[in-house]
mmCIF file of C-alpha atoms in Angstrom:
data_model
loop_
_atom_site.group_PDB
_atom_site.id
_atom_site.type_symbol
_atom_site.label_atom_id
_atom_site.label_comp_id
_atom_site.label_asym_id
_atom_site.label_seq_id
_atom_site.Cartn_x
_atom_site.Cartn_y
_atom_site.Cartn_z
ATOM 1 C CA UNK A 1 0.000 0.000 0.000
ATOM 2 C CA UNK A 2 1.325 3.227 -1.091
ATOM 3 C CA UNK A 3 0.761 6.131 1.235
ATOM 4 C CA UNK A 4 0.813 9.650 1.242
ATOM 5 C CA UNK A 5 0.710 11.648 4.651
ATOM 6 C CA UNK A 6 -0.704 14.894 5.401
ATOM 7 C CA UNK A 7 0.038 16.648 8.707
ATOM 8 C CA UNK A 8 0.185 20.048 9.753
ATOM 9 C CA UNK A 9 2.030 19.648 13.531
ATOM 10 C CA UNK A 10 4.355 17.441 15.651
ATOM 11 C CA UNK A 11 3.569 14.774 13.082
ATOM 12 C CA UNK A 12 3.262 11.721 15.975
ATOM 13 C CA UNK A 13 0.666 9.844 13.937
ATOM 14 C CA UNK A 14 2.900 10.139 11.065
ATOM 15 C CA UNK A 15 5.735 8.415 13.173
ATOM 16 C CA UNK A 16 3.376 5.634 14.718
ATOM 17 C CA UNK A 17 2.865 4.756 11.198
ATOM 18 C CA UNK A 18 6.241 5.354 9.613
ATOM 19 C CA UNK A 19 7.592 2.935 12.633
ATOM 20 C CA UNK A 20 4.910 0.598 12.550
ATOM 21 C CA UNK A 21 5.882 0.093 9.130
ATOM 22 C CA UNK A 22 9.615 -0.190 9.948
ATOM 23 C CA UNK A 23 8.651 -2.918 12.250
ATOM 24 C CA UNK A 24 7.189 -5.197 9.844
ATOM 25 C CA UNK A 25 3.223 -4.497 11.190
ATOM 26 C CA UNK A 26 2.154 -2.913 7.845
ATOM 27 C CA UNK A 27 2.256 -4.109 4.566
ATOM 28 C CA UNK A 28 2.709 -0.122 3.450
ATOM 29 C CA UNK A 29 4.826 2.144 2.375
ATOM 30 C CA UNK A 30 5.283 5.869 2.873
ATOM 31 C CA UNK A 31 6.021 7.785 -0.493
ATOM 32 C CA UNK A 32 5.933 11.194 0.899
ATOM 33 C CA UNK A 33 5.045 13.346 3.847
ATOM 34 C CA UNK A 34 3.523 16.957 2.716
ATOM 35 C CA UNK A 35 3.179 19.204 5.571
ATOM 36 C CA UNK A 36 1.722 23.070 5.658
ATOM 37 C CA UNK A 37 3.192 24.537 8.577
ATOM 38 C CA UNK A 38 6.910 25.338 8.235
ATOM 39 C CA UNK A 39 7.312 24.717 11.609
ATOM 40 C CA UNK A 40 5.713 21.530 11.809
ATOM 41 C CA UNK A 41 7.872 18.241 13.551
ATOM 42 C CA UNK A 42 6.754 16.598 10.866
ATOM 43 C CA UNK A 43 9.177 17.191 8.469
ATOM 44 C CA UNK A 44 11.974 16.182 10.957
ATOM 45 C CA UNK A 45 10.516 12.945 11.927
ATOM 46 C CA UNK A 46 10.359 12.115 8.215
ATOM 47 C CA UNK A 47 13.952 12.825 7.728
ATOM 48 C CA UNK A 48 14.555 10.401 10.430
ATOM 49 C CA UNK A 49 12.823 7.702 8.763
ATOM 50 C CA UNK A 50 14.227 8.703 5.410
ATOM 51 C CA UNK A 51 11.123 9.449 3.857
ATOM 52 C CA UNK A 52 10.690 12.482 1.275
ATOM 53 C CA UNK A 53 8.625 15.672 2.446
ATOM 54 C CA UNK A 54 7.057 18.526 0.764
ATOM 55 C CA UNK A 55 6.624 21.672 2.008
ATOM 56 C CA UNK A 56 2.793 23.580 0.258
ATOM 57 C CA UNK A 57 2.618 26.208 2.481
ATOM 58 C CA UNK A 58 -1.664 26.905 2.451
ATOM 59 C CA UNK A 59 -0.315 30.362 2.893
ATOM 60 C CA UNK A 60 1.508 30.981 -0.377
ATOM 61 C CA UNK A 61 -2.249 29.761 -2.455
ATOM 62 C CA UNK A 62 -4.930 31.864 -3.177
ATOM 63 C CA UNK A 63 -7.245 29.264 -2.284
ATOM 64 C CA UNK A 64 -8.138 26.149 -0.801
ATOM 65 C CA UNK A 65 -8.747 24.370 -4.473
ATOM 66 C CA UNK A 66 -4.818 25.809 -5.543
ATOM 67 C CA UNK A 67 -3.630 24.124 -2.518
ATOM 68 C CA UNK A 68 -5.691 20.679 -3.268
ATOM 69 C CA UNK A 69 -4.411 20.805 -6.679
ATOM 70 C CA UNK A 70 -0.729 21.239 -5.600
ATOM 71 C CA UNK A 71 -1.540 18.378 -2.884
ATOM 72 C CA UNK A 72 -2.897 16.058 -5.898
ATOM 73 C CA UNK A 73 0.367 16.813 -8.086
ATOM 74 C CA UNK A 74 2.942 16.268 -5.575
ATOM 75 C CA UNK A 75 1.578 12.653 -4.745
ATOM 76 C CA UNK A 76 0.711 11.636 -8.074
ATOM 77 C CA UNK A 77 4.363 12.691 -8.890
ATOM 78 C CA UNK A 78 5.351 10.151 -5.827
ATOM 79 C CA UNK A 79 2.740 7.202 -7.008
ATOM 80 C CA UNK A 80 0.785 7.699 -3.957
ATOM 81 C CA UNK A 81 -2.779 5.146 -3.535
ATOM 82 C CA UNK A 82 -3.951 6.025 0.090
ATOM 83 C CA UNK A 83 -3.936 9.362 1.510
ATOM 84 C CA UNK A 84 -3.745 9.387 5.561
ATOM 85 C CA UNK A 85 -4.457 13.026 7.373
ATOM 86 C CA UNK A 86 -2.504 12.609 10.028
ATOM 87 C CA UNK A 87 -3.050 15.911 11.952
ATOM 88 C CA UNK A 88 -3.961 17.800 8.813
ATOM 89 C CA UNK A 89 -5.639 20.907 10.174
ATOM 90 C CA UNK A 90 -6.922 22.083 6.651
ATOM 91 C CA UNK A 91 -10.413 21.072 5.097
ATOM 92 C CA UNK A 92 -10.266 19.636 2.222
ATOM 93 C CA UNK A 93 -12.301 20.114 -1.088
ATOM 94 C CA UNK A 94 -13.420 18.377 -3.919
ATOM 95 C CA UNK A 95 -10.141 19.034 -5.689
ATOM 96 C CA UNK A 96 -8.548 16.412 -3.261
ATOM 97 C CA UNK A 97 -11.233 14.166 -3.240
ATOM 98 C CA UNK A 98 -12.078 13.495 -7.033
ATOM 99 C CA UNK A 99 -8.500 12.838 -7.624
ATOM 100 C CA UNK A 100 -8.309 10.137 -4.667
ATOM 101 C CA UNK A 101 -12.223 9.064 -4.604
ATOM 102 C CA UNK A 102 -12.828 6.797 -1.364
ATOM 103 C CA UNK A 103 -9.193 6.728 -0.658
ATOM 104 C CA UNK A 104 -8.455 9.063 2.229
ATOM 105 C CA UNK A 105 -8.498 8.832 5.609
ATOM 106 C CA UNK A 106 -8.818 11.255 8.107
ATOM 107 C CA UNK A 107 -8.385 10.782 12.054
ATOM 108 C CA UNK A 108 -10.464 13.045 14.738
ATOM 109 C CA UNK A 109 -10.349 12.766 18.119
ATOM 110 C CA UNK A 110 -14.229 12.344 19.007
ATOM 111 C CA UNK A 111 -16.339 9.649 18.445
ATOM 112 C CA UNK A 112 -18.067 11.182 15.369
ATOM 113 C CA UNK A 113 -20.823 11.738 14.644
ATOM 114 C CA UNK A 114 -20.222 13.848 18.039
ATOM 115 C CA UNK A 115 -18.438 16.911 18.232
ATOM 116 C CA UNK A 116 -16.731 17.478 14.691
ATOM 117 C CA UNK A 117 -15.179 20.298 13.677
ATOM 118 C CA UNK A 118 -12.082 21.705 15.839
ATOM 119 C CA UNK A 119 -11.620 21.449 19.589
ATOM 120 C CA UNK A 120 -13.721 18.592 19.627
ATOM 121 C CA UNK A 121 -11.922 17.753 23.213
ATOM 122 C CA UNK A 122 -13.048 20.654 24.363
ATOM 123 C CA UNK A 123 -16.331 20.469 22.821
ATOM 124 C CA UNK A 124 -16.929 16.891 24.876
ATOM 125 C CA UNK A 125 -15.317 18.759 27.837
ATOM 126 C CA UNK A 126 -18.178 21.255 27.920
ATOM 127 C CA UNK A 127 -21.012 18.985 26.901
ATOM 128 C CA UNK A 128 -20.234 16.961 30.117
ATOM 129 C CA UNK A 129 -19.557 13.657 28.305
ATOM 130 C CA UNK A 130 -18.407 10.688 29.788
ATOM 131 C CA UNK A 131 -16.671 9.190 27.274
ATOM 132 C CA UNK A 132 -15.187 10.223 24.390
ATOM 133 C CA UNK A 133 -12.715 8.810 21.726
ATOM 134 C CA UNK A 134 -11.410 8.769 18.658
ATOM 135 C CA UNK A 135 -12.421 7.699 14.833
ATOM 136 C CA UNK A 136 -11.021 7.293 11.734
ATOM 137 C CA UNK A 137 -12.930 7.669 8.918
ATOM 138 C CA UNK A 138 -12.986 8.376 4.815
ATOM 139 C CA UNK A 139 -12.720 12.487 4.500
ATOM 140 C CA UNK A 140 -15.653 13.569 2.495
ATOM 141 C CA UNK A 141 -16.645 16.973 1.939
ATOM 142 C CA UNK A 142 -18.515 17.574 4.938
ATOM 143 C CA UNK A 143 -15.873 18.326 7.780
ATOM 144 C CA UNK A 144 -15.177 14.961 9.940
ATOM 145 C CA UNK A 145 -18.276 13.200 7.883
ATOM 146 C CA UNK A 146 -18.152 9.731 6.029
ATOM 147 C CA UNK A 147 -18.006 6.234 6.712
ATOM 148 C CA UNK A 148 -16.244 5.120 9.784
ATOM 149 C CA UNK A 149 -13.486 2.799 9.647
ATOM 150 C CA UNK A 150 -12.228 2.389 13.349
ATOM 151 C CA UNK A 151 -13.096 3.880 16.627
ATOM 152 C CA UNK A 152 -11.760 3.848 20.381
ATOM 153 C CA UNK A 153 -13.365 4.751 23.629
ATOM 154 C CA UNK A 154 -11.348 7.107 26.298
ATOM 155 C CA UNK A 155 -13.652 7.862 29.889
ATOM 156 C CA UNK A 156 -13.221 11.244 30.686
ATOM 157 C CA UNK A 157 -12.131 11.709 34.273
ATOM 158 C CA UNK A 158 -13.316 14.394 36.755
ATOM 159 C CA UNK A 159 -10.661 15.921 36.705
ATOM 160 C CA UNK A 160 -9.360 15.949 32.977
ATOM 161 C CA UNK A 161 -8.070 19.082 31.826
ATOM 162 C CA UNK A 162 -8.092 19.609 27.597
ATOM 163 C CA UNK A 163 -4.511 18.462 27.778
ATOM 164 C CA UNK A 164 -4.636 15.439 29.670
ATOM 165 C CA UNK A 165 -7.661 14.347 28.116
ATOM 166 C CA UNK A 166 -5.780 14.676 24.375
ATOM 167 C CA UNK A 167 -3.370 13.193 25.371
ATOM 168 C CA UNK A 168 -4.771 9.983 26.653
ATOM 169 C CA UNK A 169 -7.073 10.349 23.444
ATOM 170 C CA UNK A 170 -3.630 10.654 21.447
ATOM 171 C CA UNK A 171 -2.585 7.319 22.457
ATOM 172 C CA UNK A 172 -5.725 5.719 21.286
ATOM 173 C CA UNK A 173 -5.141 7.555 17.862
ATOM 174 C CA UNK A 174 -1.871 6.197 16.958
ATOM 175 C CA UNK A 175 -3.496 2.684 17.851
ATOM 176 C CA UNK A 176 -6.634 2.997 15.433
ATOM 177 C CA UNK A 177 -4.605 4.728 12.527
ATOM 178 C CA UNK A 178 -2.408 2.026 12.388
ATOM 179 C CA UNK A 179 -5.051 -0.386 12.333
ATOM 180 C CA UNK A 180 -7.284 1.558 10.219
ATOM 181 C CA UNK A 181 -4.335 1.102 7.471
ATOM 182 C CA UNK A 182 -4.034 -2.480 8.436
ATOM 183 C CA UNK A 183 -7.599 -3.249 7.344
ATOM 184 C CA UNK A 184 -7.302 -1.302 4.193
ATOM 185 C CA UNK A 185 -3.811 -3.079 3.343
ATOM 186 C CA UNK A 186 -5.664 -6.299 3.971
ATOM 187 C CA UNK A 187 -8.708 -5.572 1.634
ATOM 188 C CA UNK A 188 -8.674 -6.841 -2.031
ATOM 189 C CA UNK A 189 -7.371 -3.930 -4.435
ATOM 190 C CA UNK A 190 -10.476 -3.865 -6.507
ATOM 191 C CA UNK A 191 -12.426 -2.879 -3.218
ATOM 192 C CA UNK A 192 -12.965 0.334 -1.797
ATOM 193 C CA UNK A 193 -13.081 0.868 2.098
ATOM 194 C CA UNK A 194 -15.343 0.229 3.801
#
């Protein structure tokens, strides 16, 4: 399985899965990280693992489509089949998804359908949730919509702060991604996910 990476900070999912697949536990491949922030971790974690990365600064476009569209070149250029958004804090459009139909993957840390959009843990936080999670899913258009592919449960404590509470959600993240990509590794090639 060829895979492209998005991510926009520290770039830990990317390294869960970059080591995962170093240690045998995927049958994938990273062609290339592309990151937004040019201070993002990312890129140095993918130097580590001697993987190629990009640098499309959303900044530098006019648009959201111009950025898509430099997104699509870059991993067509690097024969990329499965896109993973691994901290990507952009929203994609239709630009992205036409050229990759049913074939990226987004992680969120709720269990959607509940709280989407940004600061979700703070969103459960507020709404006085007991539990929350994590679930990754194929990006559509709608932000943090389309079919799920794996979630994971995290009880929220009394006294969880939005800090602790992401970062025990983090753990369960780098856990699902990495067998979110498992499943779709596993599937026939002539399938789709789900």
């Amino acid at each position: 399985l060829k895979l492209g990476i998005l991510a926009s900070g520290s770039g830990s999912n990317f390294e869960v899965i970059a080591q995962a697949i170093q240690n045998q536990q995927l049958n994938a491949q990273v062609q290339v990280l592309i990151y937004n922030n040019p201070k993002a971790q990312a890129a140095a974690r993918a130097e580590k693992y001697g993987i190629p990365s990009i640098l499309l600064n959303h900044r530098s476009c006019k648009s959201r489509e111009e950025l898509d569209a430099k997104i699509v070149k870059s991993f067509q250029e690097y024969d990329v089949e499965w896109i993973m958004m691994a901290g990507w804090m952009r929203i994609v459009t239709q630009v992205l998804l036409d050229a990759f139909p049913d074939k990226i993957v987004n992680i969120h840390p709720s269990l959607l359908p509940s709280f989407p959009g940004i600061r979700a843990v703070e969103q459960a936080l507020k709404a006085g949730v007991k539990i929350t999670g994590c679930t990754v899913h194929i990006a559509r258009l709608e932000v943090d919509s389309g079919p799920i592919l794996m979630q994971a449960a995290v009880p929220i404590l009394p006294d969880d702060t939005a800090e602790t509470l992401h970062a025990r959600i983090q753990v369960q993240e780098h856990k699902i991604m990495v067998g979110a990509i498992a499943l779709i590794a596993d599937r026939p090639t002539d399938k789709n996910v789900p």
